[in-house]
Amino acid sequence: MKYLASDLDGTLLNEEHGISEENIKGIIEFKKAGNKFIISTGRSLASIYDLFSDYPEIEYDYIVACNGAIVLDKDKNIIHSKSVRNDIAEDIFKEFIDNEDVCVHFESEGEHYLVDSNIPDLESVSQEMRDLYNHFKYRVSKEELFNNVSEREYSIISLFSKNADKHVAEKAKNILLDKFGDSLEAFRNQFFVDIAPKDCTKGNGLKKILELNNVNEDKLYAIGDSFNDISMFNLTENSFTFHYAEDGVKEIANNHVSSVEECIKKIMN
């Protein structure tokens, strides 16, 4: 039995944020052969469930969500759960809320929020970025953000460059690690920075699944496209990324492919 852990955005999902027929067929064949399929993503559970409600034919066995902060099985039994502490969330907000280059995003109780004062003039950004800002439907004022900071449970906190600049995101990630690295993990994911509780990574989440099933790392296969996937690649030799991935990611992954379907074919051959 083999275990395949797949990232979502930029990996299993295409540019339209859907799953191709080829990838669907590949997963179904992989499962029919008696293997286990794991979703491993920076997304929250609410976002994952919403996505896969459109793909009932895809059966997953485990979920590693929020970059390893939450791990659970297909029946929603929790294997691991940890949140960013509220005092750390407040420190992050204070550090970046007035930043001219970075936008603060958080998810709480299944809803995505941006802070009004932190959003740029949408006429000054690309259509792609306007679509992103509009995707995050809810807004809070700066006052509301800090007045209720200790009452919220944050399933996700992330930062992103206001004009999709990867260098801006890299700088923000380094600030986070320099100032708060004892209390959190931070990973650049394209022009986003994913933030997770300390010691929560996709790789550590997968370790918990392997330990639960008494399975060695050589049975694990992992595919992803960005820096938050490297912890998976460090866990197993059976690591896959894409020809289009950034060089820093391709240097770590041992195999380069064009799709999840191609990855599955290589695994099953």
PDB file of C-alpha atoms in Angstrom:
ATOM      1  CA  MET A   1       0.000   0.000   0.000  1.00  0.00           C
ATOM      2  CA  LYS A   2       1.251   3.445  -0.969  1.00  0.00           C
ATOM      3  CA  TYR A   3       0.316   6.832   0.467  1.00  0.00           C
ATOM      4  CA  LEU A   4       0.176   9.886  -1.819  1.00  0.00           C
ATOM      5  CA  ALA A   5       0.026  13.342  -0.244  1.00  0.00           C
ATOM      6  CA  SER A   6      -0.966  16.084  -2.670  1.00  0.00           C
ATOM      7  CA  ASP A   7      -0.983  19.829  -2.269  1.00  0.00           C
ATOM      8  CA  LEU A   8      -4.010  21.648  -3.718  1.00  0.00           C
ATOM      9  CA  ASP A   9      -3.386  25.153  -5.098  1.00  0.00           C
ATOM     10  CA  GLY A  10      -0.865  25.092  -7.923  1.00  0.00           C
ATOM     11  CA  THR A  11      -0.710  21.283  -7.737  1.00  0.00           C
ATOM     12  CA  LEU A  12      -3.963  19.328  -7.891  1.00  0.00           C
ATOM     13  CA  LEU A  13      -5.937  22.440  -8.888  1.00  0.00           C
ATOM     14  CA  ASN A  14      -5.541  24.101 -12.266  1.00  0.00           C
ATOM     15  CA  GLU A  15      -5.468  27.838 -13.001  1.00  0.00           C
ATOM     16  CA  GLU A  16      -9.275  27.943 -12.860  1.00  0.00           C
ATOM     17  CA  HIS A  17      -9.072  26.452  -9.330  1.00  0.00           C
ATOM     18  CA  GLY A  18     -10.663  23.199 -10.518  1.00  0.00           C
ATOM     19  CA  ILE A  19      -9.444  19.613 -10.807  1.00  0.00           C
ATOM     20  CA  SER A  20      -8.857  18.287 -14.320  1.00  0.00           C
ATOM     21  CA  GLU A  21     -10.497  15.096 -15.577  1.00  0.00           C
ATOM     22  CA  GLU A  22      -7.038  13.572 -15.998  1.00  0.00           C
ATOM     23  CA  ASN A  23      -6.139  14.200 -12.360  1.00  0.00           C
ATOM     24  CA  ILE A  24      -9.523  12.882 -11.179  1.00  0.00           C
ATOM     25  CA  LYS A  25      -9.071   9.680 -13.172  1.00  0.00           C
ATOM     26  CA  GLY A  26      -5.540   9.290 -11.842  1.00  0.00           C
ATOM     27  CA  ILE A  27      -6.695   9.543  -8.209  1.00  0.00           C
ATOM     28  CA  ILE A  28      -9.544   7.081  -8.794  1.00  0.00           C
ATOM     29  CA  GLU A  29      -7.137   4.543 -10.326  1.00  0.00           C
ATOM     30  CA  PHE A  30      -4.675   5.071  -7.465  1.00  0.00           C
ATOM     31  CA  LYS A  31      -7.415   4.399  -4.922  1.00  0.00           C
ATOM     32  CA  LYS A  32      -8.763   1.384  -6.811  1.00  0.00           C
ATOM     33  CA  ALA A  33      -5.327  -0.196  -6.495  1.00  0.00           C
ATOM     34  CA  GLY A  34      -5.745  -0.144  -2.709  1.00  0.00           C
ATOM     35  CA  ASN A  35      -3.665   2.960  -1.968  1.00  0.00           C
ATOM     36  CA  LYS A  36      -4.316   5.921   0.338  1.00  0.00           C
ATOM     37  CA  PHE A  37      -4.813   9.509  -0.868  1.00  0.00           C
ATOM     38  CA  ILE A  38      -4.025  12.458   1.412  1.00  0.00           C
ATOM     39  CA  ILE A  39      -4.862  16.122   0.893  1.00  0.00           C
ATOM     40  CA  SER A  40      -2.015  18.251   2.255  1.00  0.00           C
ATOM     41  CA  THR A  41      -2.623  21.979   2.006  1.00  0.00           C
ATOM     42  CA  GLY A  42      -2.376  25.398   3.578  1.00  0.00           C
ATOM     43  CA  ARG A  43      -6.142  25.756   3.207  1.00  0.00           C
ATOM     44  CA  SER A  44      -8.589  25.533   6.084  1.00  0.00           C
ATOM     45  CA  LEU A  45     -11.030  22.681   6.569  1.00  0.00           C
ATOM     46  CA  ALA A  46     -13.987  24.849   5.534  1.00  0.00           C
ATOM     47  CA  SER A  47     -12.280  25.687   2.249  1.00  0.00           C
ATOM     48  CA  ILE A  48     -11.335  22.037   1.618  1.00  0.00           C
ATOM     49  CA  TYR A  49     -14.844  20.731   2.270  1.00  0.00           C
ATOM     50  CA  ASP A  50     -16.327  23.426   0.057  1.00  0.00           C
ATOM     51  CA  LEU A  51     -13.962  22.520  -2.795  1.00  0.00           C
ATOM     52  CA  PHE A  52     -14.477  18.765  -2.640  1.00  0.00           C
ATOM     53  CA  SER A  53     -18.259  19.058  -2.441  1.00  0.00           C
ATOM     54  CA  ASP A  54     -17.929  19.614  -6.212  1.00  0.00           C
ATOM     55  CA  TYR A  55     -15.903  16.408  -6.619  1.00  0.00           C
ATOM     56  CA  PRO A  56     -17.755  13.608  -4.786  1.00  0.00           C
ATOM     57  CA  GLU A  57     -15.980  11.045  -6.968  1.00  0.00           C
ATOM     58  CA  ILE A  58     -12.660  11.836  -5.256  1.00  0.00           C
ATOM     59  CA  GLU A  59     -12.269   9.841  -2.044  1.00  0.00           C
ATOM     60  CA  TYR A  60      -9.523  11.032   0.279  1.00  0.00           C
ATOM     61  CA  ASP A  61      -8.359   9.138   3.353  1.00  0.00           C
ATOM     62  CA  TYR A  62      -6.756  11.930   5.385  1.00  0.00           C
ATOM     63  CA  ILE A  63      -6.478  15.711   5.411  1.00  0.00           C
ATOM     64  CA  VAL A  64      -3.481  17.751   6.502  1.00  0.00           C
ATOM     65  CA  ALA A  65      -4.937  21.279   6.665  1.00  0.00           C
ATOM     66  CA  CYS A  66      -3.574  24.716   7.561  1.00  0.00           C
ATOM     67  CA  ASN A  67      -0.005  23.546   6.834  1.00  0.00           C
ATOM     68  CA  GLY A  68      -0.153  20.789   9.424  1.00  0.00           C
ATOM     69  CA  ALA A  69      -2.013  22.627  12.188  1.00  0.00           C
ATOM     70  CA  ILE A  70      -4.966  20.266  11.699  1.00  0.00           C
ATOM     71  CA  VAL A  71      -4.803  16.569  10.769  1.00  0.00           C
ATOM     72  CA  LEU A  72      -7.857  14.361  10.513  1.00  0.00           C
ATOM     73  CA  ASP A  73      -9.184  11.276   8.769  1.00  0.00           C
ATOM     74  CA  LYS A  74     -11.929  10.971   6.173  1.00  0.00           C
ATOM     75  CA  ASP A  75     -14.528  10.560   8.927  1.00  0.00           C
ATOM     76  CA  LYS A  76     -13.447  13.881  10.481  1.00  0.00           C
ATOM     77  CA  ASN A  77     -11.808  12.241  13.482  1.00  0.00           C
ATOM     78  CA  ILE A  78      -9.161  14.687  14.690  1.00  0.00           C
ATOM     79  CA  ILE A  79      -5.625  13.307  14.848  1.00  0.00           C
ATOM     80  CA  HIS A  80      -3.958  16.636  15.639  1.00  0.00           C
ATOM     81  CA  SER A  81      -5.141  20.213  16.122  1.00  0.00           C
ATOM     82  CA  LYS A  82      -3.332  23.395  17.105  1.00  0.00           C
ATOM     83  CA  SER A  83      -4.078  27.097  16.553  1.00  0.00           C
ATOM     84  CA  VAL A  84      -1.947  30.221  16.382  1.00  0.00           C
ATOM     85  CA  ARG A  85      -2.073  31.761  19.862  1.00  0.00           C
ATOM     86  CA  ASN A  86      -4.139  34.926  20.117  1.00  0.00           C
ATOM     87  CA  ASP A  87      -1.293  36.979  21.554  1.00  0.00           C
ATOM     88  CA  ILE A  88       0.896  35.949  18.606  1.00  0.00           C
ATOM     89  CA  ALA A  89      -1.929  36.823  16.206  1.00  0.00           C
ATOM     90  CA  GLU A  90      -2.115  40.268  17.785  1.00  0.00           C
ATOM     91  CA  ASP A  91       1.654  40.738  17.410  1.00  0.00           C
ATOM     92  CA  ILE A  92       1.440  39.778  13.714  1.00  0.00           C
ATOM     93  CA  PHE A  93      -1.408  42.221  13.129  1.00  0.00           C
ATOM     94  CA  LYS A  94       0.465  45.047  14.864  1.00  0.00           C
ATOM     95  CA  GLU A  95       3.569  44.373  12.804  1.00  0.00           C
ATOM     96  CA  PHE A  96       1.881  44.389   9.392  1.00  0.00           C
ATOM     97  CA  ILE A  97      -1.433  46.241   9.621  1.00  0.00           C
ATOM     98  CA  ASP A  98       0.056  49.533   8.398  1.00  0.00           C
ATOM     99  CA  ASN A  99       2.490  47.954   5.932  1.00  0.00           C
ATOM    100  CA  GLU A 100       2.285  49.594   2.507  1.00  0.00           C
ATOM    101  CA  ASP A 101       3.259  46.441   0.619  1.00  0.00           C
ATOM    102  CA  VAL A 102       1.581  43.588   2.497  1.00  0.00           C
ATOM    103  CA  CYS A 103      -2.068  42.741   3.144  1.00  0.00           C
ATOM    104  CA  VAL A 104      -3.218  40.844   6.246  1.00  0.00           C
ATOM    105  CA  HIS A 105      -5.756  38.039   5.823  1.00  0.00           C
ATOM    106  CA  PHE A 106      -7.298  35.740   8.393  1.00  0.00           C
ATOM    107  CA  GLU A 107      -9.983  33.077   8.539  1.00  0.00           C
ATOM    108  CA  SER A 108     -12.225  32.644  11.555  1.00  0.00           C
ATOM    109  CA  GLU A 109     -15.297  30.404  11.878  1.00  0.00           C
ATOM    110  CA  GLY A 110     -15.089  29.516   8.200  1.00  0.00           C
ATOM    111  CA  GLU A 111     -15.122  33.103   6.906  1.00  0.00           C
ATOM    112  CA  HIS A 112     -12.274  35.030   5.259  1.00  0.00           C
ATOM    113  CA  TYR A 113     -11.480  38.568   6.422  1.00  0.00           C
ATOM    114  CA  LEU A 114      -9.368  41.481   5.297  1.00  0.00           C
ATOM    115  CA  VAL A 115      -8.854  44.727   7.206  1.00  0.00           C
ATOM    116  CA  ASP A 116     -10.403  47.796   5.544  1.00  0.00           C
ATOM    117  CA  SER A 117      -7.481  50.147   6.088  1.00  0.00           C
ATOM    118  CA  ASN A 118      -5.027  47.544   4.803  1.00  0.00           C
ATOM    119  CA  ILE A 119      -6.618  47.168   1.354  1.00  0.00           C
ATOM    120  CA  PRO A 120      -5.151  49.198  -1.545  1.00  0.00           C
ATOM    121  CA  ASP A 121      -7.131  51.135  -4.145  1.00  0.00           C
ATOM    122  CA  LEU A 122      -8.438  48.311  -6.344  1.00  0.00           C
ATOM    123  CA  GLU A 123      -8.149  50.500  -9.441  1.00  0.00           C
ATOM    124  CA  SER A 124      -4.378  50.453  -8.947  1.00  0.00           C
ATOM    125  CA  VAL A 125      -3.962  46.658  -9.029  1.00  0.00           C
ATOM    126  CA  SER A 126      -4.301  43.992 -11.716  1.00  0.00           C
ATOM    127  CA  GLN A 127      -7.563  42.211 -12.484  1.00  0.00           C
ATOM    128  CA  GLU A 128      -6.103  39.051 -10.932  1.00  0.00           C
ATOM    129  CA  MET A 129      -5.491  40.896  -7.668  1.00  0.00           C
ATOM    130  CA  ARG A 130      -8.942  42.562  -7.768  1.00  0.00           C
ATOM    131  CA  ASP A 131     -10.453  39.079  -8.061  1.00  0.00           C
ATOM    132  CA  LEU A 132      -8.407  37.966  -5.049  1.00  0.00           C
ATOM    133  CA  TYR A 133      -9.515  40.907  -2.890  1.00  0.00           C
ATOM    134  CA  ASN A 134     -13.135  40.290  -3.878  1.00  0.00           C
ATOM    135  CA  HIS A 135     -12.782  36.583  -3.058  1.00  0.00           C
ATOM    136  CA  PHE A 136     -12.138  37.518   0.568  1.00  0.00           C
ATOM    137  CA  LYS A 137     -15.682  38.721   1.156  1.00  0.00           C
ATOM    138  CA  TYR A 138     -15.633  40.030   4.706  1.00  0.00           C
ATOM    139  CA  ARG A 139     -14.025  43.203   6.060  1.00  0.00           C
ATOM    140  CA  VAL A 140     -13.240  44.405   9.556  1.00  0.00           C
ATOM    141  CA  SER A 141     -12.076  47.810  10.645  1.00  0.00           C
ATOM    142  CA  LYS A 142      -8.731  48.222  12.373  1.00  0.00           C
ATOM    143  CA  GLU A 143     -10.618  48.959  15.601  1.00  0.00           C
ATOM    144  CA  GLU A 144     -12.721  45.783  15.296  1.00  0.00           C
ATOM    145  CA  LEU A 145      -9.620  43.744  14.550  1.00  0.00           C
ATOM    146  CA  PHE A 146      -7.893  44.661  17.798  1.00  0.00           C
ATOM    147  CA  ASN A 147     -10.988  44.927  19.997  1.00  0.00           C
ATOM    148  CA  ASN A 148     -11.903  41.289  19.293  1.00  0.00           C
ATOM    149  CA  VAL A 149      -8.440  39.842  18.750  1.00  0.00           C
ATOM    150  CA  SER A 150      -8.500  37.714  21.907  1.00  0.00           C
ATOM    151  CA  GLU A 151     -11.991  36.321  21.263  1.00  0.00           C
ATOM    152  CA  ARG A 152     -11.427  34.826  17.825  1.00  0.00           C
ATOM    153  CA  GLU A 153     -10.094  31.405  16.966  1.00  0.00           C
ATOM    154  CA  TYR A 154      -7.844  31.823  13.937  1.00  0.00           C
ATOM    155  CA  SER A 155      -7.900  28.820  11.614  1.00  0.00           C
ATOM    156  CA  ILE A 156      -5.664  30.704   9.180  1.00  0.00           C
ATOM    157  CA  ILE A 157      -3.530  33.834   9.298  1.00  0.00           C
ATOM    158  CA  SER A 158      -1.629  34.785   6.183  1.00  0.00           C
ATOM    159  CA  LEU A 159       0.002  37.732   4.500  1.00  0.00           C
ATOM    160  CA  PHE A 160       0.207  38.504   0.812  1.00  0.00           C
ATOM    161  CA  SER A 161       1.885  41.055  -1.379  1.00  0.00           C
ATOM    162  CA  LYS A 162      -0.561  43.757  -2.448  1.00  0.00           C
ATOM    163  CA  ASN A 163       0.743  43.603  -6.028  1.00  0.00           C
ATOM    164  CA  ALA A 164       1.648  39.868  -6.232  1.00  0.00           C
ATOM    165  CA  ASP A 165       5.383  40.442  -5.714  1.00  0.00           C
ATOM    166  CA  LYS A 166       7.212  37.303  -4.517  1.00  0.00           C
ATOM    167  CA  HIS A 167      10.141  39.393  -3.234  1.00  0.00           C
ATOM    168  CA  VAL A 168       7.795  41.366  -0.968  1.00  0.00           C
ATOM    169  CA  ALA A 169       6.373  38.108   0.371  1.00  0.00           C
ATOM    170  CA  GLU A 170       9.860  36.711   0.979  1.00  0.00           C
ATOM    171  CA  LYS A 171      10.799  39.833   2.950  1.00  0.00           C
ATOM    172  CA  ALA A 172       7.617  39.572   5.041  1.00  0.00           C
ATOM    173  CA  LYS A 173       8.327  35.900   5.742  1.00  0.00           C
ATOM    174  CA  ASN A 174      11.820  36.766   6.977  1.00  0.00           C
ATOM    175  CA  ILE A 175      10.436  39.483   9.277  1.00  0.00           C
ATOM    176  CA  LEU A 176       7.994  36.977  10.755  1.00  0.00           C
ATOM    177  CA  LEU A 177      10.696  34.397  11.410  1.00  0.00           C
ATOM    178  CA  ASP A 178      13.139  36.958  12.806  1.00  0.00           C
ATOM    179  CA  LYS A 179      10.615  38.463  15.239  1.00  0.00           C
ATOM    180  CA  PHE A 180       8.287  35.572  16.059  1.00  0.00           C
ATOM    181  CA  GLY A 181      10.164  32.453  14.947  1.00  0.00           C
ATOM    182  CA  ASP A 182      10.056  30.939  18.437  1.00  0.00           C
ATOM    183  CA  SER A 183       6.253  30.901  18.309  1.00  0.00           C
ATOM    184  CA  LEU A 184       5.301  30.201  14.690  1.00  0.00           C
ATOM    185  CA  GLU A 185       6.208  28.718  11.324  1.00  0.00           C
ATOM    186  CA  ALA A 186       6.124  30.822   8.146  1.00  0.00           C
ATOM    187  CA  PHE A 187       6.346  29.602   4.559  1.00  0.00           C
ATOM    188  CA  ARG A 188       6.321  31.576   1.338  1.00  0.00           C
ATOM    189  CA  ASN A 189       3.750  30.173  -1.064  1.00  0.00           C
ATOM    190  CA  GLN A 190       4.115  32.164  -4.301  1.00  0.00           C
ATOM    191  CA  PHE A 191       3.299  35.765  -3.216  1.00  0.00           C
ATOM    192  CA  PHE A 192       1.537  34.599  -0.042  1.00  0.00           C
ATOM    193  CA  VAL A 193       3.083  33.891   3.337  1.00  0.00           C
ATOM    194  CA  ASP A 194       1.384  31.041   5.199  1.00  0.00           C
ATOM    195  CA  ILE A 195       1.600  31.212   8.988  1.00  0.00           C
ATOM    196  CA  ALA A 196       1.202  28.169  11.240  1.00  0.00           C
ATOM    197  CA  PRO A 197       1.723  27.372  14.935  1.00  0.00           C
ATOM    198  CA  LYS A 198       5.240  26.363  15.946  1.00  0.00           C
ATOM    199  CA  ASP A 199       6.223  22.864  14.743  1.00  0.00           C
ATOM    200  CA  CYS A 200       3.184  22.629  12.489  1.00  0.00           C
ATOM    201  CA  THR A 201       4.266  21.732   8.962  1.00  0.00           C
ATOM    202  CA  LYS A 202       2.845  19.518   6.258  1.00  0.00           C
ATOM    203  CA  GLY A 203       5.706  17.100   6.872  1.00  0.00           C
ATOM    204  CA  ASN A 204       4.969  16.830  10.592  1.00  0.00           C
ATOM    205  CA  GLY A 205       1.282  16.330   9.818  1.00  0.00           C
ATOM    206  CA  LEU A 206       2.118  13.463   7.488  1.00  0.00           C
ATOM    207  CA  LYS A 207       4.391  11.933  10.138  1.00  0.00           C
ATOM    208  CA  LYS A 208       1.388  11.663  12.457  1.00  0.00           C
ATOM    209  CA  ILE A 209      -0.561   9.785   9.770  1.00  0.00           C
ATOM    210  CA  LEU A 210       2.326   7.402   9.100  1.00  0.00           C
ATOM    211  CA  GLU A 211       2.802   6.755  12.826  1.00  0.00           C
ATOM    212  CA  LEU A 212      -0.932   6.105  13.252  1.00  0.00           C
ATOM    213  CA  ASN A 213      -0.761   3.442  10.549  1.00  0.00           C
ATOM    214  CA  ASN A 214       2.697   2.109  11.482  1.00  0.00           C
ATOM    215  CA  VAL A 215       3.954   2.921   7.973  1.00  0.00           C
ATOM    216  CA  ASN A 216       7.518   3.790   6.947  1.00  0.00           C
ATOM    217  CA  GLU A 217       8.398   6.938   4.994  1.00  0.00           C
ATOM    218  CA  ASP A 218       9.385   4.863   1.949  1.00  0.00           C
ATOM    219  CA  LYS A 219       5.674   4.145   1.391  1.00  0.00           C
ATOM    220  CA  LEU A 220       4.921   7.881   1.262  1.00  0.00           C
ATOM    221  CA  TYR A 221       4.843   9.897  -1.970  1.00  0.00           C
ATOM    222  CA  ALA A 222       4.399  13.673  -1.893  1.00  0.00           C
ATOM    223  CA  ILE A 223       3.711  16.261  -4.581  1.00  0.00           C
ATOM    224  CA  GLY A 224       3.589  20.048  -4.299  1.00  0.00           C
ATOM    225  CA  ASP A 225       4.685  23.216  -6.031  1.00  0.00           C
ATOM    226  CA  SER A 226       5.920  25.662  -3.390  1.00  0.00           C
ATOM    227  CA  PHE A 227       8.060  26.238  -0.322  1.00  0.00           C
ATOM    228  CA  ASN A 228       5.411  25.103   2.157  1.00  0.00           C
ATOM    229  CA  ASP A 229       5.726  21.671   0.525  1.00  0.00           C
ATOM    230  CA  ILE A 230       9.424  21.241   1.270  1.00  0.00           C
ATOM    231  CA  SER A 231       8.746  19.705   4.694  1.00  0.00           C
ATOM    232  CA  MET A 232       6.971  16.880   2.823  1.00  0.00           C
ATOM    233  CA  PHE A 233       9.917  16.463   0.462  1.00  0.00           C
ATOM    234  CA  ASN A 234      12.295  16.258   3.433  1.00  0.00           C
ATOM    235  CA  LEU A 235      10.229  13.407   4.844  1.00  0.00           C
ATOM    236  CA  THR A 236      10.426  11.064   1.848  1.00  0.00           C
ATOM    237  CA  GLU A 237      12.704  10.333  -1.080  1.00  0.00           C
ATOM    238  CA  ASN A 238       9.548   9.962  -3.185  1.00  0.00           C
ATOM    239  CA  SER A 239       9.124  13.698  -3.692  1.00  0.00           C
ATOM    240  CA  PHE A 240       7.554  15.312  -6.759  1.00  0.00           C
ATOM    241  CA  THR A 241       7.223  18.873  -8.015  1.00  0.00           C
ATOM    242  CA  PHE A 242       6.604  20.486 -11.374  1.00  0.00           C
ATOM    243  CA  HIS A 243       8.776  21.634 -14.236  1.00  0.00           C
ATOM    244  CA  TYR A 244       7.320  25.127 -13.718  1.00  0.00           C
ATOM    245  CA  ALA A 245       8.053  25.307  -9.957  1.00  0.00           C
ATOM    246  CA  GLU A 246      10.571  27.789  -8.586  1.00  0.00           C
ATOM    247  CA  ASP A 247      14.186  26.649  -8.644  1.00  0.00           C
ATOM    248  CA  GLY A 248      14.394  26.531  -4.844  1.00  0.00           C
ATOM    249  CA  VAL A 249      11.585  23.965  -4.812  1.00  0.00           C
ATOM    250  CA  LYS A 250      12.867  21.931  -7.762  1.00  0.00           C
ATOM    251  CA  GLU A 251      16.261  21.638  -6.082  1.00  0.00           C
ATOM    252  CA  ILE A 252      14.685  19.755  -3.157  1.00  0.00           C
ATOM    253  CA  ALA A 253      12.207  17.490  -4.981  1.00  0.00           C
ATOM    254  CA  ASN A 254      13.682  14.367  -6.517  1.00  0.00           C
ATOM    255  CA  ASN A 255      11.196  14.097  -9.397  1.00  0.00           C
ATOM    256  CA  HIS A 256       9.775  16.717 -11.768  1.00  0.00           C
ATOM    257  CA  VAL A 257       6.463  16.145 -13.580  1.00  0.00           C
ATOM    258  CA  SER A 258       3.775  18.060 -15.464  1.00  0.00           C
ATOM    259  CA  SER A 259       0.699  16.929 -13.518  1.00  0.00           C
ATOM    260  CA  VAL A 260      -0.569  14.904 -10.567  1.00  0.00           C
ATOM    261  CA  GLU A 261      -1.762  12.311 -13.085  1.00  0.00           C
ATOM    262  CA  GLU A 262       1.799  11.902 -14.395  1.00  0.00           C
ATOM    263  CA  CYS A 263       3.048  11.574 -10.823  1.00  0.00           C
ATOM    264  CA  ILE A 264       0.516   8.801 -10.143  1.00  0.00           C
ATOM    265  CA  LYS A 265       1.506   6.940 -13.305  1.00  0.00           C
ATOM    266  CA  LYS A 266       5.146   6.990 -12.195  1.00  0.00           C
ATOM    267  CA  ILE A 267       4.198   5.740  -8.737  1.00  0.00           C
ATOM    268  CA  MET A 268       2.068   2.879 -10.048  1.00  0.00           C
ATOM    269  CA  ASN A 269       4.499   1.684 -12.730  1.00  0.00           C
TER     270      ASN A 269
END
